[in-house]
Coordinates of C-alpha atoms in Angstrom, one line a residue:
M1 CA 20.0 -15.6 -58.7
V2 CA 23.4 -14.5 -56.6
L3 CA 26.2 -17.1 -57.5
K4 CA 27.9 -18.2 -54.1
I5 CA 31.8 -18.5 -55.0
I6 CA 34.0 -21.0 -53.1
D7 CA 37.5 -20.6 -53.4
L8 CA 39.5 -23.4 -52.1
K9 CA 42.8 -22.5 -53.4
K10 CA 42.5 -18.6 -51.4
N11 CA 41.0 -20.3 -48.4
K12 CA 42.9 -23.1 -47.5
E13 CA 40.2 -23.5 -44.1
T14 CA 37.9 -26.2 -45.9
E15 CA 34.6 -26.6 -43.7
T16 CA 31.6 -29.0 -44.6
L17 CA 28.6 -27.2 -46.3
P18 CA 25.7 -26.7 -44.1
F19 CA 23.4 -28.2 -47.3
S20 CA 23.4 -31.3 -49.0
T21 CA 24.5 -30.7 -52.8
C22 CA 24.4 -31.8 -56.4
L23 CA 27.9 -31.3 -58.2
L24 CA 29.0 -31.3 -61.9
L25 CA 32.3 -32.3 -61.8
G26 CA 34.9 -31.5 -64.4
N27 CA 37.3 -28.2 -65.7
F28 CA 34.7 -27.0 -67.9
D29 CA 36.7 -25.1 -69.9
G30 CA 34.8 -22.9 -72.4
V31 CA 31.5 -23.9 -70.7
H32 CA 30.4 -25.4 -74.3
K33 CA 27.2 -27.5 -75.8
G34 CA 28.9 -30.5 -73.9
H35 CA 29.1 -29.0 -70.8
T36 CA 25.3 -27.1 -71.3
E37 CA 23.9 -30.9 -71.6
L38 CA 25.4 -31.5 -67.7
V39 CA 24.1 -28.8 -66.7
K40 CA 20.4 -29.9 -67.9
V41 CA 20.6 -32.7 -65.9
A42 CA 22.3 -31.5 -63.0
L43 CA 19.3 -29.0 -62.5
E44 CA 16.8 -31.8 -63.0
M45 CA 18.4 -33.8 -60.6
G46 CA 18.8 -30.8 -57.9
K47 CA 15.0 -30.0 -58.4
S48 CA 13.9 -33.7 -58.4
L49 CA 16.2 -34.8 -54.6
G50 CA 15.8 -30.9 -53.4
L51 CA 19.8 -30.0 -53.6
K52 CA 21.4 -27.4 -54.0
V53 CA 23.3 -27.6 -57.7
G54 CA 27.1 -26.2 -57.6
V55 CA 29.8 -26.9 -59.7
W56 CA 33.1 -28.5 -58.8
T57 CA 36.2 -27.1 -60.5
F58 CA 39.6 -25.7 -60.5
A59 CA 40.6 -22.3 -60.7
D60 CA 43.8 -23.4 -62.8
H61 CA 43.7 -25.9 -65.3
P62 CA 45.6 -29.0 -64.1
M63 CA 47.3 -29.4 -66.7
D64 CA 49.3 -26.0 -65.9
T65 CA 50.7 -27.9 -62.9
L66 CA 51.4 -31.1 -64.6
S67 CA 53.0 -29.8 -67.8
G68 CA 54.6 -26.8 -65.7
R69 CA 54.1 -24.5 -68.4
R70 CA 50.7 -22.3 -68.8
N71 CA 48.3 -23.5 -71.5
A72 CA 46.0 -21.4 -73.2
Y73 CA 42.4 -22.2 -72.8
L74 CA 38.6 -20.6 -73.7
S75 CA 37.4 -19.2 -70.1
S76 CA 38.7 -16.9 -67.6
V77 CA 37.3 -17.4 -63.9
E78 CA 35.3 -14.2 -64.7
D79 CA 33.5 -16.2 -67.9
K80 CA 32.6 -19.3 -66.3
N81 CA 31.1 -17.6 -63.1
H82 CA 29.0 -15.5 -65.4
I83 CA 28.0 -18.2 -67.8
F84 CA 27.2 -20.8 -64.9
A85 CA 25.0 -18.0 -62.9
A86 CA 23.3 -17.4 -66.3
L87 CA 22.6 -21.4 -66.4
G88 CA 21.1 -21.7 -63.0
I89 CA 24.0 -22.9 -60.8
D90 CA 23.5 -22.3 -57.0
Y91 CA 27.2 -21.9 -56.7
M92 CA 31.1 -22.7 -57.6
I93 CA 33.7 -24.7 -55.8
Y94 CA 37.2 -23.7 -57.3
E95 CA 39.6 -26.6 -56.0
D96 CA 43.2 -26.5 -55.5
F97 CA 44.5 -29.0 -57.6
S98 CA 48.3 -29.2 -56.2
R99 CA 46.3 -29.8 -52.9
I100 CA 44.4 -32.7 -53.9
R101 CA 46.7 -33.9 -56.9
D102 CA 47.8 -37.1 -55.2
Y103 CA 44.6 -38.3 -53.5
S104 CA 43.4 -41.5 -54.1
P105 CA 40.0 -41.9 -56.0
E106 CA 38.2 -43.6 -52.8
R107 CA 39.7 -40.8 -50.7
F108 CA 38.8 -37.6 -53.1
V109 CA 35.1 -39.0 -52.9
E110 CA 34.9 -39.3 -49.8
E111 CA 37.1 -36.4 -48.3
I112 CA 35.9 -33.7 -50.8
L113 CA 32.7 -34.8 -52.1
K114 CA 31.1 -36.3 -49.6
K115 CA 32.3 -34.9 -46.3
G116 CA 33.9 -30.9 -48.1
A117 CA 31.2 -30.6 -50.7
N118 CA 28.4 -32.7 -48.7
C119 CA 27.8 -34.3 -52.2
R120 CA 24.7 -36.4 -52.5
A121 CA 24.3 -36.5 -55.9
A122 CA 26.7 -35.9 -59.0
V123 CA 26.7 -35.5 -62.9
C124 CA 30.0 -35.8 -65.1
G125 CA 30.8 -36.2 -68.1
Y126 CA 31.8 -39.7 -69.9
N127 CA 35.5 -38.8 -70.1
F128 CA 35.5 -37.5 -66.5
R129 CA 39.1 -38.5 -64.6
F130 CA 39.7 -38.0 -60.9
G131 CA 42.2 -38.8 -58.1
K132 CA 46.0 -39.7 -58.8
N133 CA 47.2 -40.1 -61.9
G134 CA 43.3 -39.7 -63.2
E135 CA 42.9 -43.3 -62.2
G136 CA 39.2 -42.5 -61.1
T137 CA 36.8 -43.1 -64.1
P138 CA 33.0 -42.2 -64.0
S139 CA 31.9 -46.3 -63.1
M140 CA 34.3 -46.1 -60.5
L141 CA 32.5 -42.7 -59.0
V142 CA 29.2 -44.1 -59.4
E143 CA 30.3 -47.2 -57.4
L144 CA 31.9 -45.0 -54.4
L145 CA 28.9 -42.5 -54.5
E146 CA 26.1 -44.5 -55.0
R147 CA 27.0 -47.4 -51.9
D148 CA 26.1 -45.0 -49.3
G149 CA 22.6 -43.9 -51.0
G150 CA 23.8 -40.9 -53.4
K151 CA 23.3 -40.9 -57.1
V152 CA 25.0 -40.1 -59.9
A153 CA 24.3 -39.5 -63.7
V154 CA 27.0 -39.7 -66.4
V155 CA 26.6 -38.0 -69.5
D156 CA 27.2 -39.4 -72.5
E157 CA 29.4 -37.3 -75.7
V158 CA 27.6 -34.6 -77.6
R159 CA 27.8 -34.3 -81.7
V160 CA 27.6 -31.1 -83.6
R161 CA 27.5 -32.6 -87.6
N162 CA 29.4 -35.2 -86.8
T163 CA 31.9 -33.8 -84.3
V164 CA 32.0 -34.7 -80.7
V165 CA 32.1 -31.4 -78.8
C166 CA 35.0 -30.7 -76.5
S167 CA 37.6 -28.0 -75.6
T168 CA 40.4 -29.1 -77.8
A169 CA 38.8 -29.2 -81.0
I170 CA 36.5 -25.3 -80.0
R171 CA 40.7 -24.4 -79.3
S172 CA 41.8 -24.9 -83.1
L173 CA 39.0 -24.0 -84.3
I174 CA 39.3 -20.7 -82.8
E175 CA 43.2 -20.4 -83.7
D176 CA 42.9 -21.4 -87.3
G177 CA 40.3 -18.9 -87.7
K178 CA 37.3 -20.8 -87.8
T179 CA 35.4 -19.0 -85.2
E180 CA 31.6 -19.6 -86.9
E181 CA 32.3 -23.8 -86.8
A182 CA 33.8 -22.6 -82.8
I183 CA 30.4 -21.1 -82.5
E184 CA 28.2 -24.3 -83.3
L185 CA 30.2 -26.4 -80.9
L186 CA 30.4 -23.6 -78.0
G187 CA 27.0 -22.2 -78.3
R188 CA 27.6 -18.5 -78.4
P189 CA 30.4 -16.5 -80.0
Y190 CA 34.2 -16.9 -78.3
S191 CA 34.5 -13.7 -76.3
L192 CA 36.8 -12.0 -74.2
S193 CA 36.4 -9.3 -71.7
L194 CA 39.7 -7.0 -71.7
P195 CA 40.7 -3.5 -70.5
V196 CA 41.0 -0.9 -73.2
E197 CA 44.4 0.5 -73.4
Y198 CA 46.3 3.6 -74.9
G199 CA 47.6 2.9 -78.5
K200 CA 48.5 5.3 -81.1
Q201 CA 45.0 7.1 -81.5
L202 CA 45.7 6.9 -85.5
G203 CA 42.1 5.4 -85.7
R204 CA 40.7 8.8 -84.2
T205 CA 42.8 10.6 -86.5
L206 CA 41.1 8.7 -89.8
G207 CA 37.8 9.4 -88.2
L208 CA 37.6 5.6 -87.5
P209 CA 38.4 5.7 -83.6
T210 CA 39.5 2.1 -82.5
I211 CA 40.0 0.6 -78.9
N212 CA 43.5 -1.8 -78.1
Q213 CA 43.4 -4.5 -76.0
R214 CA 46.1 -7.2 -75.5
F215 CA 45.2 -10.7 -75.1
P216 CA 46.3 -12.3 -71.8
V217 CA 48.9 -15.3 -71.5
G218 CA 47.0 -18.2 -71.2
R219 CA 44.0 -17.2 -73.3
V220 CA 43.2 -18.7 -76.7
R221 CA 43.7 -16.5 -79.3
P222 CA 41.8 -16.4 -82.6
K223 CA 44.0 -16.6 -85.9
N224 CA 45.3 -12.9 -87.1
G225 CA 42.6 -11.4 -89.5
I226 CA 39.2 -9.3 -89.3
Y227 CA 36.5 -10.1 -87.5
A228 CA 33.3 -9.4 -87.6
C229 CA 32.1 -8.6 -83.9
V230 CA 29.6 -7.9 -81.2
C231 CA 31.1 -5.3 -78.5
D232 CA 29.5 -5.4 -75.2
I233 CA 30.1 -1.7 -73.4
D234 CA 28.6 -1.4 -69.7
G235 CA 25.4 -3.9 -71.2
R236 CA 24.6 -2.6 -74.6
S237 CA 26.1 -4.2 -77.4
F238 CA 27.5 -2.4 -80.7
Y239 CA 28.8 -3.9 -83.9
G240 CA 32.3 -3.7 -84.3
V241 CA 35.3 -4.8 -86.5
A242 CA 38.3 -6.3 -84.9
N243 CA 42.0 -6.7 -86.2
V244 CA 43.5 -9.8 -84.6
G245 CA 47.2 -9.6 -85.5
S246 CA 50.6 -7.0 -85.3
R247 CA 48.9 -4.4 -87.3
P248 CA 51.8 -4.2 -89.9
T249 CA 50.9 -1.1 -91.5
V250 CA 51.3 1.3 -88.6
N251 CA 53.9 -1.4 -86.9
G252 CA 56.1 -2.4 -89.9
E253 CA 57.4 -6.2 -88.9
K254 CA 56.9 -5.8 -85.1
D255 CA 55.3 -9.1 -83.7
D256 CA 53.1 -7.2 -81.2
V257 CA 49.8 -9.3 -81.3
N258 CA 46.9 -7.6 -79.9
C259 CA 42.9 -6.5 -80.6
E260 CA 42.2 -3.6 -82.2
T261 CA 38.7 -2.7 -82.9
H262 CA 36.6 -0.2 -84.3
I263 CA 33.1 -0.6 -82.5
I264 CA 30.7 0.9 -85.1
D265 CA 28.4 4.0 -84.1
Y266 CA 29.8 4.5 -80.8
D267 CA 32.4 6.9 -80.1
G268 CA 32.7 7.5 -76.3
W269 CA 35.4 7.2 -73.8
L270 CA 36.8 3.9 -72.8
Y271 CA 40.4 3.6 -71.7
G272 CA 40.8 1.5 -68.7
K273 CA 37.2 0.4 -68.9
K274 CA 36.9 -3.5 -69.7
V275 CA 34.8 -4.2 -73.2
R276 CA 33.8 -7.7 -74.4
I277 CA 34.9 -8.5 -77.6
A278 CA 32.4 -11.5 -79.3
F279 CA 34.1 -13.1 -82.6
Y280 CA 31.6 -14.2 -85.0
G281 CA 32.9 -14.4 -88.7
R282 CA 36.2 -14.1 -89.8
L283 CA 36.2 -11.4 -92.7
R284 CA 39.5 -11.4 -94.4
D285 CA 43.0 -12.2 -93.6
E286 CA 45.0 -9.0 -91.9
K287 CA 47.4 -7.0 -94.7
R288 CA 50.0 -4.7 -95.0
F289 CA 48.7 -1.7 -97.0
D290 CA 51.1 1.0 -98.8
C291 CA 49.8 3.8 -97.1
I292 CA 47.2 5.2 -94.6
E293 CA 44.6 6.4 -97.0
E294 CA 44.6 2.7 -98.0
L295 CA 44.2 1.2 -94.4
K296 CA 41.1 3.6 -93.8
K297 CA 39.2 2.5 -96.9
A298 CA 39.9 -1.2 -95.9
I299 CA 38.8 -0.4 -92.5
E300 CA 35.5 1.2 -94.2
N301 CA 35.0 -1.6 -96.5
D302 CA 35.5 -4.0 -93.4
V303 CA 32.8 -1.9 -91.4
F304 CA 30.5 -2.7 -94.8
A305 CA 31.1 -6.3 -94.7
A306 CA 30.6 -6.5 -91.0
R307 CA 27.0 -4.6 -91.4
D308 CA 26.5 -7.0 -94.2
Y309 CA 27.1 -10.1 -92.2
F310 CA 25.3 -9.4 -89.1
S311 CA 22.2 -8.3 -91.5
K312 CA 22.3 -11.4 -93.2
K313 CA 22.8 -13.6 -90.3
G314 CA 19.9 -11.7 -88.5
I315 CA 22.0 -10.9 -85.4

């Protein structure tokens, strides 16, 4: 299935979609287990009503505009497109928040949902808000859409180990280095697809080549440390050991945090290409070693630990 992308921030001309839709409404940062429950409901509703199923969301999180600063998030537009396509969604609508931020709830439903998106059914979470100052609630959405024959499903909270699944909780877990707990809420490991940059190529001289990737502004960064990871390269997966941090043994006191990864059993040329790194278990803290030989030995131990980790997890 080919996912259709409608970016209303780039294309200001909005036209009514030529087909009736069932829309998932929300920000969907991370597309976690709570969000996938909404997807299940929407796909069932779309099938029963004969509607195409789409996601209505924002390319930039509203909090960026409201707070006046770039916040850290779990997923890029590219990530969302990839995940929702895999879940069976037909199309994505990316709205321009600055264009509609002052719309009343009534105007939002009439102009954005009914007229613009030809929305005949909608699915949202229990905490969904819309309209100026977030005045619109799920119950208001039900009233405004169903009075003209539309259908609305409001999905309750999802809990894992008595924790409410939400993007805020997942961000906090990742930033605390609790990547395995984050996996339970996300439904998959936290990952980033980033271009490979040139580094000092010290790893290659040690017989342990690494790739260097820089965390982009606005993305959640795992706590500094060494992680067992899986690296996706052109559709193939390899185990790896990722160092998130400033690499104090070779960089001294520089506070220049990036991700340096040794890809196990791989020695291809990756400069300029994008490689997705999926973070699994945190193996240890980042450490400064007295000499390069100690660093090499530590990496070798990390490789052994990563292999053992994935073997025990059955990954």
